[in-house]
């Protein structure tokens, strides 16, 4: 078979615990204070505000209410040091949109699996929570793209590997990825293409624990990690032990983006798209992503309902 897999020995769990303890002592690279004094802000745009259809009713007068699912770690969305305020790249994007619309930002924490029902029932004006644009989701919701959906290859800082961007680059390598994910699908397809081309397949190692993956890279049990770029970018910034050698769009061989989600045909999507494009043009958008080490995920232009990922 073209796909080779390998399990890391169970002893890694003990070592992973030690690794996690060491990581917790590392210097936090991001501002996780609830005040977020360095968060980029912008000015309201009266023409944008006037473009919002009268039929769109905001959840709260004077506010832009956004559903968001905080994760365990930065940089997308997590809890601040007060364990109550949600901070991260997505809250920064939400703030810029709220500013453009001349409204106060209200962030409403929600479990990931609950956001579709909450949005459909009118609990939120929008959801900004690393939601990938898919053709299936577009049947029920509108999207305004604001980031590329990227997966990243990361290696040990002193690794001889300098670039992984296409199938031939993984030939013969030992690569950690997550089972049952888009990135696994990409790895399997790249292995198939390499075998067809007479190249050695990569050895795929399935690990879904950050500390265990980090230990496998540090100890030389694996050559690279292929996972969500945002998570790996944070780990690289936090520990200084890994570096990026390439990214692949989640829609490979096509492209797909992450989008602000709004209720289908509610009328607000185009205004949000326009707001995002203004922040891209003025530079506040780039500052927001750079603040969270996500510059590689920038888009040149926001689009309403761009092509989405098909089922996989």
Coordinates of C-alpha atoms in Angstrom, one line a residue:
X1 CA 0.0 0.0 0.0
X2 CA 1.1 3.6 -0.6
X3 CA 0.1 4.7 2.9
X4 CA 2.4 3.8 5.7
X5 CA 1.4 4.6 9.3
X6 CA 3.2 4.4 12.6
X7 CA 2.2 4.7 16.2
X8 CA 4.4 6.4 18.7
X9 CA 5.2 4.2 21.7
X10 CA 3.0 4.7 24.8
X11 CA 6.0 6.0 26.8
X12 CA 5.6 9.2 24.9
X13 CA 2.7 10.0 27.1
X14 CA 4.9 10.3 30.2
X15 CA 7.4 12.4 28.4
X16 CA 4.7 14.5 26.9
X17 CA 3.6 15.4 30.4
X18 CA 7.0 16.7 31.1
X19 CA 7.1 18.6 27.8
X20 CA 3.8 20.3 28.6
X21 CA 5.1 21.3 32.0
X22 CA 8.2 22.9 30.4
X23 CA 6.1 24.7 27.8
X24 CA 3.9 26.1 30.5
X25 CA 6.9 27.9 31.8
X26 CA 7.8 29.4 28.5
X27 CA 7.2 33.1 27.9
X28 CA 3.7 33.8 26.5
X29 CA 4.3 35.5 23.1
X30 CA 0.9 37.2 22.8
X31 CA -1.0 39.8 24.8
X32 CA -3.7 37.8 26.7
X33 CA -4.7 40.6 29.0
X34 CA -8.5 41.4 29.0
X35 CA -7.8 45.1 28.2
X36 CA -6.2 44.4 24.8
X37 CA -4.7 47.9 24.7
X38 CA -2.8 47.1 21.5
X39 CA -5.8 45.8 19.5
X40 CA -6.1 47.6 16.2
X41 CA -9.1 49.9 15.9
X42 CA -10.7 51.8 13.0
X43 CA -13.3 54.5 12.3
X44 CA -17.0 54.0 11.4
X45 CA -18.0 54.4 7.8
X46 CA -21.4 56.1 7.3
X47 CA -21.8 54.8 3.7
X48 CA -21.4 51.2 5.0
X49 CA -23.9 51.8 7.7
X50 CA -26.4 53.2 5.2
X51 CA -25.9 50.2 3.0
X52 CA -27.4 47.8 5.6
X53 CA -30.9 46.9 4.5
X54 CA -33.7 48.1 6.8
X55 CA -35.0 44.5 7.0
X56 CA -31.9 43.5 9.0
X57 CA -32.5 43.7 12.7
X58 CA -29.5 43.7 15.0
X59 CA -29.8 41.7 18.2
X60 CA -29.1 44.7 20.3
X61 CA -29.4 48.4 19.5
X62 CA -26.0 50.0 19.0
X63 CA -24.2 46.7 19.2
X64 CA -22.7 44.0 16.9
X65 CA -23.3 40.7 18.6
X66 CA -20.9 38.0 17.5
X67 CA -21.0 34.3 18.4
X68 CA -17.5 32.9 19.0
X69 CA -16.2 29.5 20.3
X70 CA -13.1 30.1 22.4
X71 CA -10.4 27.3 22.1
X72 CA -7.9 26.2 24.6
X73 CA -5.0 28.2 23.2
X74 CA -4.3 31.2 21.1
X75 CA -4.1 32.6 18.5
X76 CA -7.7 32.3 17.0
X77 CA -9.8 32.7 20.1
X78 CA -9.1 31.9 23.7
X79 CA -9.8 33.3 27.2
X80 CA -7.8 36.2 28.6
X81 CA -6.0 36.0 31.9
X82 CA -9.2 37.0 33.6
X83 CA -10.7 33.7 32.4
X84 CA -13.8 35.6 31.1
X85 CA -12.8 37.9 28.2
X86 CA -12.4 36.3 24.8
X87 CA -9.2 37.4 23.0
X88 CA -7.4 36.4 19.8
X89 CA -7.3 37.1 16.1
X90 CA -11.0 36.4 15.5
X91 CA -12.1 38.9 18.3
X92 CA -9.7 41.5 16.7
X93 CA -11.4 41.0 13.3
X94 CA -14.8 41.2 15.0
X95 CA -13.8 44.5 16.6
X96 CA -12.7 46.0 13.3
X97 CA -16.1 45.1 11.7
X98 CA -18.0 46.5 14.7
X99 CA -15.9 49.7 14.4
X100 CA -16.7 50.1 10.7
X101 CA -20.4 49.6 11.4
X102 CA -20.3 52.2 14.2
X103 CA -21.3 49.7 16.9
X104 CA -20.1 48.3 20.2
X105 CA -18.8 44.8 20.0
X106 CA -20.5 42.1 22.0
X107 CA -18.8 38.8 22.0
X108 CA -21.0 35.8 23.0
X109 CA -19.1 32.6 23.8
X110 CA -20.7 29.5 22.3
X111 CA -19.8 25.9 22.0
X112 CA -18.7 25.1 18.5
X113 CA -21.5 22.6 17.8
X114 CA -24.1 25.2 18.9
X115 CA -23.2 28.2 16.7
X116 CA -25.4 27.1 13.7
X117 CA -28.6 26.9 15.7
X118 CA -27.7 30.1 17.6
X119 CA -27.2 32.1 14.4
X120 CA -30.3 30.6 12.7
X121 CA -32.4 31.5 15.7
X122 CA -31.3 35.1 15.9
X123 CA -29.1 35.0 19.0
X124 CA -26.1 36.5 17.1
X125 CA -25.7 39.0 14.2
X126 CA -22.8 37.0 13.0
X127 CA -20.4 34.2 13.9
X128 CA -16.7 34.7 13.7
X129 CA -15.1 31.6 14.9
X130 CA -12.6 30.1 12.3
X131 CA -15.5 28.7 10.3
X132 CA -14.4 27.4 6.9
X133 CA -16.4 28.2 3.9
X134 CA -18.0 25.0 2.5
X135 CA -20.6 24.4 -0.2
X136 CA -22.8 22.6 2.3
X137 CA -22.7 25.5 4.8
X138 CA -23.5 28.0 2.1
X139 CA -26.9 26.4 1.6
X140 CA -27.9 27.8 5.0
X141 CA -25.6 30.7 5.7
X142 CA -23.8 33.6 4.0
X143 CA -20.1 34.1 4.3
X144 CA -17.7 37.1 4.1
X145 CA -14.2 35.7 3.7
X146 CA -11.4 37.1 6.0
X147 CA -8.6 34.5 6.2
X148 CA -7.1 31.7 4.2
X149 CA -7.8 28.3 5.6
X150 CA -4.2 27.0 5.9
X151 CA -2.5 24.0 7.2
X152 CA 1.2 24.3 8.0
X153 CA 4.3 22.2 7.9
X154 CA 6.6 22.8 10.9
X155 CA 10.0 21.3 11.6
X156 CA 12.6 21.5 14.4
X157 CA 14.4 24.8 14.3
X158 CA 17.7 23.1 13.3
X159 CA 16.1 20.7 10.8
X160 CA 17.8 20.6 7.4
X161 CA 14.3 20.8 5.8
X162 CA 13.8 24.2 4.3
X163 CA 10.6 23.9 2.3
X164 CA 7.5 21.6 2.0
X165 CA 5.0 23.0 -0.5
X166 CA 4.2 20.1 -2.9
X167 CA 3.9 16.3 -2.9
X168 CA 7.5 15.6 -3.9
X169 CA 8.7 17.5 -0.8
X170 CA 7.3 14.9 1.6
X171 CA 8.8 11.9 -0.1
X172 CA 10.4 9.6 2.5
X173 CA 9.7 11.9 5.5
X174 CA 8.1 11.0 8.8
X175 CA 5.2 13.4 9.2
X176 CA 2.8 13.8 12.1
X177 CA -0.8 14.7 11.3
X178 CA -4.3 14.3 12.8
X179 CA -6.5 11.3 11.9
X180 CA -9.8 12.0 10.2
X181 CA -9.0 15.5 9.1
X182 CA -8.5 17.5 5.9
X183 CA -4.8 17.4 6.5
X184 CA -4.8 13.6 6.6
X185 CA -6.7 13.6 3.3
X186 CA -4.1 15.8 1.7
X187 CA -1.3 13.6 3.0
X188 CA -2.9 10.5 1.7
X189 CA -3.4 12.0 -1.7
X190 CA 0.2 13.4 -1.8
X191 CA 1.5 9.9 -1.0
X192 CA -0.6 8.5 -3.8
X193 CA 0.8 11.0 -6.3
X194 CA 4.4 10.3 -5.1
X195 CA 4.0 6.5 -5.5
X196 CA 2.7 7.1 -9.0
X197 CA 5.8 9.2 -9.7
X198 CA 8.1 6.5 -8.4
X199 CA 8.9 8.4 -5.2
X200 CA 9.0 7.0 -1.7
X201 CA 5.8 7.6 0.3
X202 CA 5.9 9.6 3.6
X203 CA 5.5 7.7 6.8
X204 CA 2.4 9.2 8.4
X205 CA 2.3 9.3 12.2
X206 CA -1.0 10.0 13.9
X207 CA -0.9 12.2 17.0
X208 CA -3.5 14.7 18.1
X209 CA -1.8 15.8 21.3
X210 CA 0.3 19.0 21.0
X211 CA 2.8 18.1 23.7
X212 CA 3.3 14.6 22.2
X213 CA 3.8 16.0 18.7
X214 CA 6.3 18.5 20.0
X215 CA 8.3 15.8 21.8
X216 CA 8.3 13.6 18.7
X217 CA 9.8 16.4 16.7
X218 CA 12.4 17.3 19.4
X219 CA 13.4 13.7 19.9
X220 CA 13.9 13.0 16.2
X221 CA 11.0 10.5 16.0
X222 CA 9.4 12.6 13.3
X223 CA 10.6 15.1 10.7
X224 CA 7.7 17.4 10.4
X225 CA 4.2 18.3 11.8
X226 CA 1.3 19.0 9.3
X227 CA -1.6 20.5 11.2
X228 CA -3.6 23.7 11.5
X229 CA -1.3 26.5 10.7
X230 CA -2.7 28.8 13.4
X231 CA -2.0 26.3 16.2
X232 CA 1.4 25.5 15.0
X233 CA 2.3 29.2 14.5
X234 CA 1.4 29.7 18.2
X235 CA 3.5 26.8 19.4
X236 CA 6.5 28.0 17.3
X237 CA 6.2 31.5 18.8
X238 CA 5.7 30.1 22.3
X239 CA 8.5 27.6 22.5
X240 CA 10.9 28.7 19.8
X241 CA 11.6 25.1 19.0
X242 CA 9.9 24.8 15.6
X243 CA 9.6 26.9 12.4
X244 CA 7.4 27.0 9.4
X245 CA 8.6 25.5 6.1
X246 CA 5.4 25.8 4.1
X247 CA 1.6 26.0 4.1
X248 CA -1.1 24.3 2.1
X249 CA -4.6 25.6 1.6
X250 CA -7.3 23.4 3.2
X251 CA -9.0 23.2 -0.2
X252 CA -6.0 21.8 -2.0
X253 CA -5.7 21.5 -5.0
X254 CA -8.2 24.4 -5.0
X255 CA -8.5 27.1 -2.3
X256 CA -10.9 27.7 0.5
X257 CA -11.2 30.5 3.0
X258 CA -12.4 31.1 6.5
X259 CA -15.4 33.4 6.7
X260 CA -17.7 35.6 8.9
X261 CA -21.0 33.7 9.0
X262 CA -24.4 35.4 8.8
X263 CA -27.9 34.2 8.4
X264 CA -28.8 33.3 4.8
X265 CA -30.2 36.3 2.8
X266 CA -30.3 38.4 6.0
X267 CA -28.8 41.3 4.0
X268 CA -25.8 42.0 6.3
X269 CA -23.1 39.9 4.5
X270 CA -22.3 42.5 1.8
X271 CA -21.8 45.2 4.3
X272 CA -19.5 43.0 6.4
X273 CA -17.5 42.1 3.2
X274 CA -17.2 45.8 2.4
X275 CA -16.1 46.6 5.9
X276 CA -13.4 43.9 5.7
X277 CA -12.2 45.2 2.4
X278 CA -11.8 48.7 3.9
X279 CA -9.7 47.3 6.8
X280 CA -7.6 45.4 4.3
X281 CA -7.0 48.6 2.3
X282 CA -6.2 50.8 5.3
X283 CA -3.9 48.2 6.9
X284 CA -5.7 47.5 10.2
X285 CA -6.6 44.0 9.0
X286 CA -2.9 43.2 8.4
X287 CA -2.0 44.5 11.9
X288 CA -4.7 42.4 13.5
X289 CA -3.3 39.2 12.0
X290 CA 0.3 40.1 12.5
X291 CA -0.3 40.6 16.2
X292 CA -1.2 36.9 16.4
X293 CA 1.5 35.5 14.0
X294 CA -1.1 34.9 11.3
X295 CA 0.2 37.1 8.5
X296 CA 0.6 34.1 6.2
X297 CA -3.2 33.6 6.3
X298 CA -4.0 37.1 5.0
X299 CA -6.3 37.5 1.9
X300 CA -6.0 40.2 -0.6
X301 CA -9.8 40.8 -0.9
X302 CA -12.8 39.7 1.1
X303 CA -15.6 38.1 -1.0
X304 CA -19.2 37.3 -0.2
X305 CA -19.9 33.6 -0.6
X306 CA -16.7 32.6 -2.3
X307 CA -16.2 29.0 -3.6
X308 CA -16.3 26.6 -0.6
X309 CA -14.8 23.3 0.3
X310 CA -16.7 20.3 -1.0
X311 CA -17.4 17.2 1.0
X312 CA -14.3 15.0 1.6

